[in-house]
Coordinates of N, CA and C in Angstrom, one line a residue:
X28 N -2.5 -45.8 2.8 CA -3.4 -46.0 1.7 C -4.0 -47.3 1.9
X29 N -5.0 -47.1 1.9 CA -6.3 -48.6 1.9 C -6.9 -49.2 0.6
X30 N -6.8 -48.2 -0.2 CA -7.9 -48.2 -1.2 C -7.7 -48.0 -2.8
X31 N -7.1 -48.2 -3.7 CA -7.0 -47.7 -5.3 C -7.9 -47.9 -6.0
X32 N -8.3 -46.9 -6.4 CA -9.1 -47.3 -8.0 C -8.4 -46.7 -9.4
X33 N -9.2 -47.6 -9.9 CA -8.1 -48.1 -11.2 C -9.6 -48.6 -12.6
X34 N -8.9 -48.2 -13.6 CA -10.3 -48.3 -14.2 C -10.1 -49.8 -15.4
X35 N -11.0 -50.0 -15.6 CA -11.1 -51.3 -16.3 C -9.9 -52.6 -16.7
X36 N -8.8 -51.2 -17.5 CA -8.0 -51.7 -18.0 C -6.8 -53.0 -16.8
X37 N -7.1 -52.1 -15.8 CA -6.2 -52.9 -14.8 C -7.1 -53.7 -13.9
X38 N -8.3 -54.5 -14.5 CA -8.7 -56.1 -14.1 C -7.6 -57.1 -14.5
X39 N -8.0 -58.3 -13.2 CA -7.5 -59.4 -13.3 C -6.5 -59.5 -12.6
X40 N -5.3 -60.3 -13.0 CA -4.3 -60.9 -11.9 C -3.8 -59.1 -11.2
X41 N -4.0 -58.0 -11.4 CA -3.8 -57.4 -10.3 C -4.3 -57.2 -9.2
X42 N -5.5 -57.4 -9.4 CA -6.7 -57.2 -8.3 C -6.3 -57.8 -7.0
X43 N -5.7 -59.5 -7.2 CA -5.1 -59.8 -6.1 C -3.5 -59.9 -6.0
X44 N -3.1 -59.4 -6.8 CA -1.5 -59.1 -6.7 C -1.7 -58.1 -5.7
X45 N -2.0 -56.7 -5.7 CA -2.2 -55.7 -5.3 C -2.7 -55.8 -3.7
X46 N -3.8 -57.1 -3.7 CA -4.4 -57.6 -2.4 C -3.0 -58.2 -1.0
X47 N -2.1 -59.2 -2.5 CA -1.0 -60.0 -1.5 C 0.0 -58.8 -0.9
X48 N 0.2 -58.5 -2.4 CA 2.0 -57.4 -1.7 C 1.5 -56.4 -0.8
X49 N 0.6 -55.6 -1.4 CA 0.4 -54.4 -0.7 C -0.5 -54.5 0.4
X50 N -1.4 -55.3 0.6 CA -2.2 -55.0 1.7 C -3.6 -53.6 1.2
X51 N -3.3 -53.7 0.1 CA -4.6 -52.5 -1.0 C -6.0 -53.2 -1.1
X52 N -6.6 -52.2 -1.3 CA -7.7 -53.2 -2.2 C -7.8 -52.3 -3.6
X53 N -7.8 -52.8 -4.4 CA -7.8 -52.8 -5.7 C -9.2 -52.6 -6.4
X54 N -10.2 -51.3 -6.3 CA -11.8 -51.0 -7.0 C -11.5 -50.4 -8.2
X55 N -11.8 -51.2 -8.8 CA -12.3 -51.2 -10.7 C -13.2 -50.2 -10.8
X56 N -13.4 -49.1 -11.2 CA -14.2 -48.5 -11.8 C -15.0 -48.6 -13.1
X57 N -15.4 -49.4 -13.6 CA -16.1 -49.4 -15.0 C -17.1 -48.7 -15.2
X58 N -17.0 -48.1 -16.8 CA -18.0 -47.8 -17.3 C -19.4 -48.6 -17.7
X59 N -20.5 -47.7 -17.6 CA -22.1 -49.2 -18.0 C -21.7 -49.3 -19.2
X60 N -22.4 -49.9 -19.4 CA -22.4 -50.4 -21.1 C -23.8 -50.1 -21.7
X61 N -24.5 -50.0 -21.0 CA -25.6 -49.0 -21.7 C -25.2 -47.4 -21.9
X62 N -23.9 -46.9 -21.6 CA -23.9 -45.3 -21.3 C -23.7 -45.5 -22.8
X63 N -24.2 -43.5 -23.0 CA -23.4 -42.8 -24.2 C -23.0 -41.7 -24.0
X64 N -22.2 -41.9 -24.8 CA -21.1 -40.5 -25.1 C -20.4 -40.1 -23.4
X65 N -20.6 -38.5 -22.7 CA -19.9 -38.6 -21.4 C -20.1 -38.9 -20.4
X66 N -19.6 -39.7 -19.7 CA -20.3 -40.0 -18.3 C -19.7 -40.0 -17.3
X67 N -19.9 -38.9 -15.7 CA -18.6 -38.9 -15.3 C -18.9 -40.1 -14.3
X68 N -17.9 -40.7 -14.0 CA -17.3 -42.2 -13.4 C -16.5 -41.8 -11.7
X69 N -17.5 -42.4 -10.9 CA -17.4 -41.9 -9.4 C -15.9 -42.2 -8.9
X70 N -14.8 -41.6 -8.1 CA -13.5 -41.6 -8.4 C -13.1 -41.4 -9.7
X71 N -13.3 -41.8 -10.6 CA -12.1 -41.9 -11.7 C -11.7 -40.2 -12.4
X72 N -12.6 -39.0 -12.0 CA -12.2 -37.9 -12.1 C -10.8 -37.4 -11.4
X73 N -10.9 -38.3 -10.2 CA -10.0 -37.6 -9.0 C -9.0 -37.8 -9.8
X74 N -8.3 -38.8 -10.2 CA -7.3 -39.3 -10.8 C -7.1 -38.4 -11.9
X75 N -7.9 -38.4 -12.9 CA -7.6 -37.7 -13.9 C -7.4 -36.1 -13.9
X76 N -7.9 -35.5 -12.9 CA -7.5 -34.5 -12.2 C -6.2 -34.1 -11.9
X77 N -5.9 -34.9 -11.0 CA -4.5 -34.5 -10.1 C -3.6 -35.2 -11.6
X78 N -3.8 -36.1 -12.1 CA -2.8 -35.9 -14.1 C -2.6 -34.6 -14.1
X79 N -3.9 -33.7 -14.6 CA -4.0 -32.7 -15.4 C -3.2 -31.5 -14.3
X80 N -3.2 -31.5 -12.8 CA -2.4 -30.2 -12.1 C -1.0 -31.2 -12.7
X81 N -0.6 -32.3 -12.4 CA 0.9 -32.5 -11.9 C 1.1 -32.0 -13.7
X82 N 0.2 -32.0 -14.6 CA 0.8 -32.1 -15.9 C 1.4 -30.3 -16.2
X83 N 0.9 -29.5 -15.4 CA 0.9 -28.0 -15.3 C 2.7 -27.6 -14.6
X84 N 3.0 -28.7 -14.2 CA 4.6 -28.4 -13.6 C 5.5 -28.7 -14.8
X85 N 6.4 -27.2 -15.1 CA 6.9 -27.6 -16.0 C 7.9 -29.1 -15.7
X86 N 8.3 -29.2 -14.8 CA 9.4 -30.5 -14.5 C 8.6 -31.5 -15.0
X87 N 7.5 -31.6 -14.9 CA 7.3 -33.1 -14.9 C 6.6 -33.2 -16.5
X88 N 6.7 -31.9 -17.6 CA 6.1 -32.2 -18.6 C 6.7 -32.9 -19.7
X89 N 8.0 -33.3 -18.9 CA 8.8 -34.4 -19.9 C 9.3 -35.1 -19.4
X90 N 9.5 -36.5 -19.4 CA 10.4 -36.9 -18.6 C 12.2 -37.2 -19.2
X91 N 12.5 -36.3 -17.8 CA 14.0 -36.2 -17.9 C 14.8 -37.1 -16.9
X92 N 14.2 -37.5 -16.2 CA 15.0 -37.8 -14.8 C 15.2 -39.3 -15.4
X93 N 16.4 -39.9 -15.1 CA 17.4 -41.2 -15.3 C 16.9 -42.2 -14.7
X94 N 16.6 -42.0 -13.0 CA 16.0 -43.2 -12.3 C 14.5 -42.6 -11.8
X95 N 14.2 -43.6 -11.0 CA 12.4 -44.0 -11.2 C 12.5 -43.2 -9.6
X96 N 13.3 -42.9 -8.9 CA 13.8 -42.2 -7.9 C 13.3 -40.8 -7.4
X97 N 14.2 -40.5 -8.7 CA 14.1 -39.1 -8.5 C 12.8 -38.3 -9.8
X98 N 11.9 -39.2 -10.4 CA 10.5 -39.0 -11.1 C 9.6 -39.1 -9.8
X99 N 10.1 -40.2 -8.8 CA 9.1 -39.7 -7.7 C 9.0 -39.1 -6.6
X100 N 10.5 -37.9 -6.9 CA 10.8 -37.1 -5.7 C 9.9 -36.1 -6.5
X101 N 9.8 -36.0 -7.8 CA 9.7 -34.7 -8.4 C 8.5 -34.6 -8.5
X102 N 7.2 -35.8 -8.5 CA 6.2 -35.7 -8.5 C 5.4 -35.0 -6.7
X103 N 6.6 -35.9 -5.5 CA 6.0 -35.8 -4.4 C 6.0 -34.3 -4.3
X104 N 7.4 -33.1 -4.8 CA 7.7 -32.1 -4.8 C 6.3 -31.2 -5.3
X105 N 6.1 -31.4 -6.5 CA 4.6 -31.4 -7.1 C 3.3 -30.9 -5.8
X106 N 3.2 -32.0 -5.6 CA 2.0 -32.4 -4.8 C 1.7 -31.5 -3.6
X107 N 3.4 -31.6 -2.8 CA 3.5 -30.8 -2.1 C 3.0 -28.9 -2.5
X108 N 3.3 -28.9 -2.9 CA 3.5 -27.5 -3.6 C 1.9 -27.1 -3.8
X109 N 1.2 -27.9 -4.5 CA -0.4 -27.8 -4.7 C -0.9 -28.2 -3.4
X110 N -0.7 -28.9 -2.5 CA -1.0 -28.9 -1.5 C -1.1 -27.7 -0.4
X111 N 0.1 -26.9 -0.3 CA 0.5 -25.8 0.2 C -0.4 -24.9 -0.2
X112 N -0.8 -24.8 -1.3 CA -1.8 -23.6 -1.8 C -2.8 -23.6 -1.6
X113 N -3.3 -24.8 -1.3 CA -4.7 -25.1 -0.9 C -4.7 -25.1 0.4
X114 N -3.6 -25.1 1.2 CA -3.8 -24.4 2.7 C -3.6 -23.7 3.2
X115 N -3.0 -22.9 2.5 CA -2.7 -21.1 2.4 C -4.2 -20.7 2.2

């Protein structure tokens, strides 16, 4: 991974936290401030997207799991699985 975007809310001291540890770069997506009402926002669908599949597995429509561990075996499981179908 090279690259995150992340939308407004997460400016500021992450931008280069995200630069030091990870070796990321860290793109803000903002909305204009002239817009109204919908506007779709270049990346920030993708995101919201893959929410709305992982949100379709029953496992992950609650969270059950104890450690932060195994929320992200179950997510990778997820992924996988959507992934698979799309190359079938």
């Amino acid at each position: 991974m090279q690259t995150v975007w992340a939308d407004g809310a997460y400016a500021g001291k992450l931008i280069q936290w995200t630069k030091n540890n990870c070796q990321w770069e860290l793109v803000i997506v903002k909305r204009l401030k002239d817009a109204q009402g919908f506007k779709l926002l270049p990346k920030r669908w993708v995101v919201e997207r893959t929410f709305g599949l992982i949100g379709r597995y029953r496992l992950l429509g609650k969270e059950y799991e104890a450690t932060l561990e195994s929320s992200e075996e179950d997510i990778q499981i997820a992924m996988i699985n959507l992934m698979s179908r799309r190359l079938a």
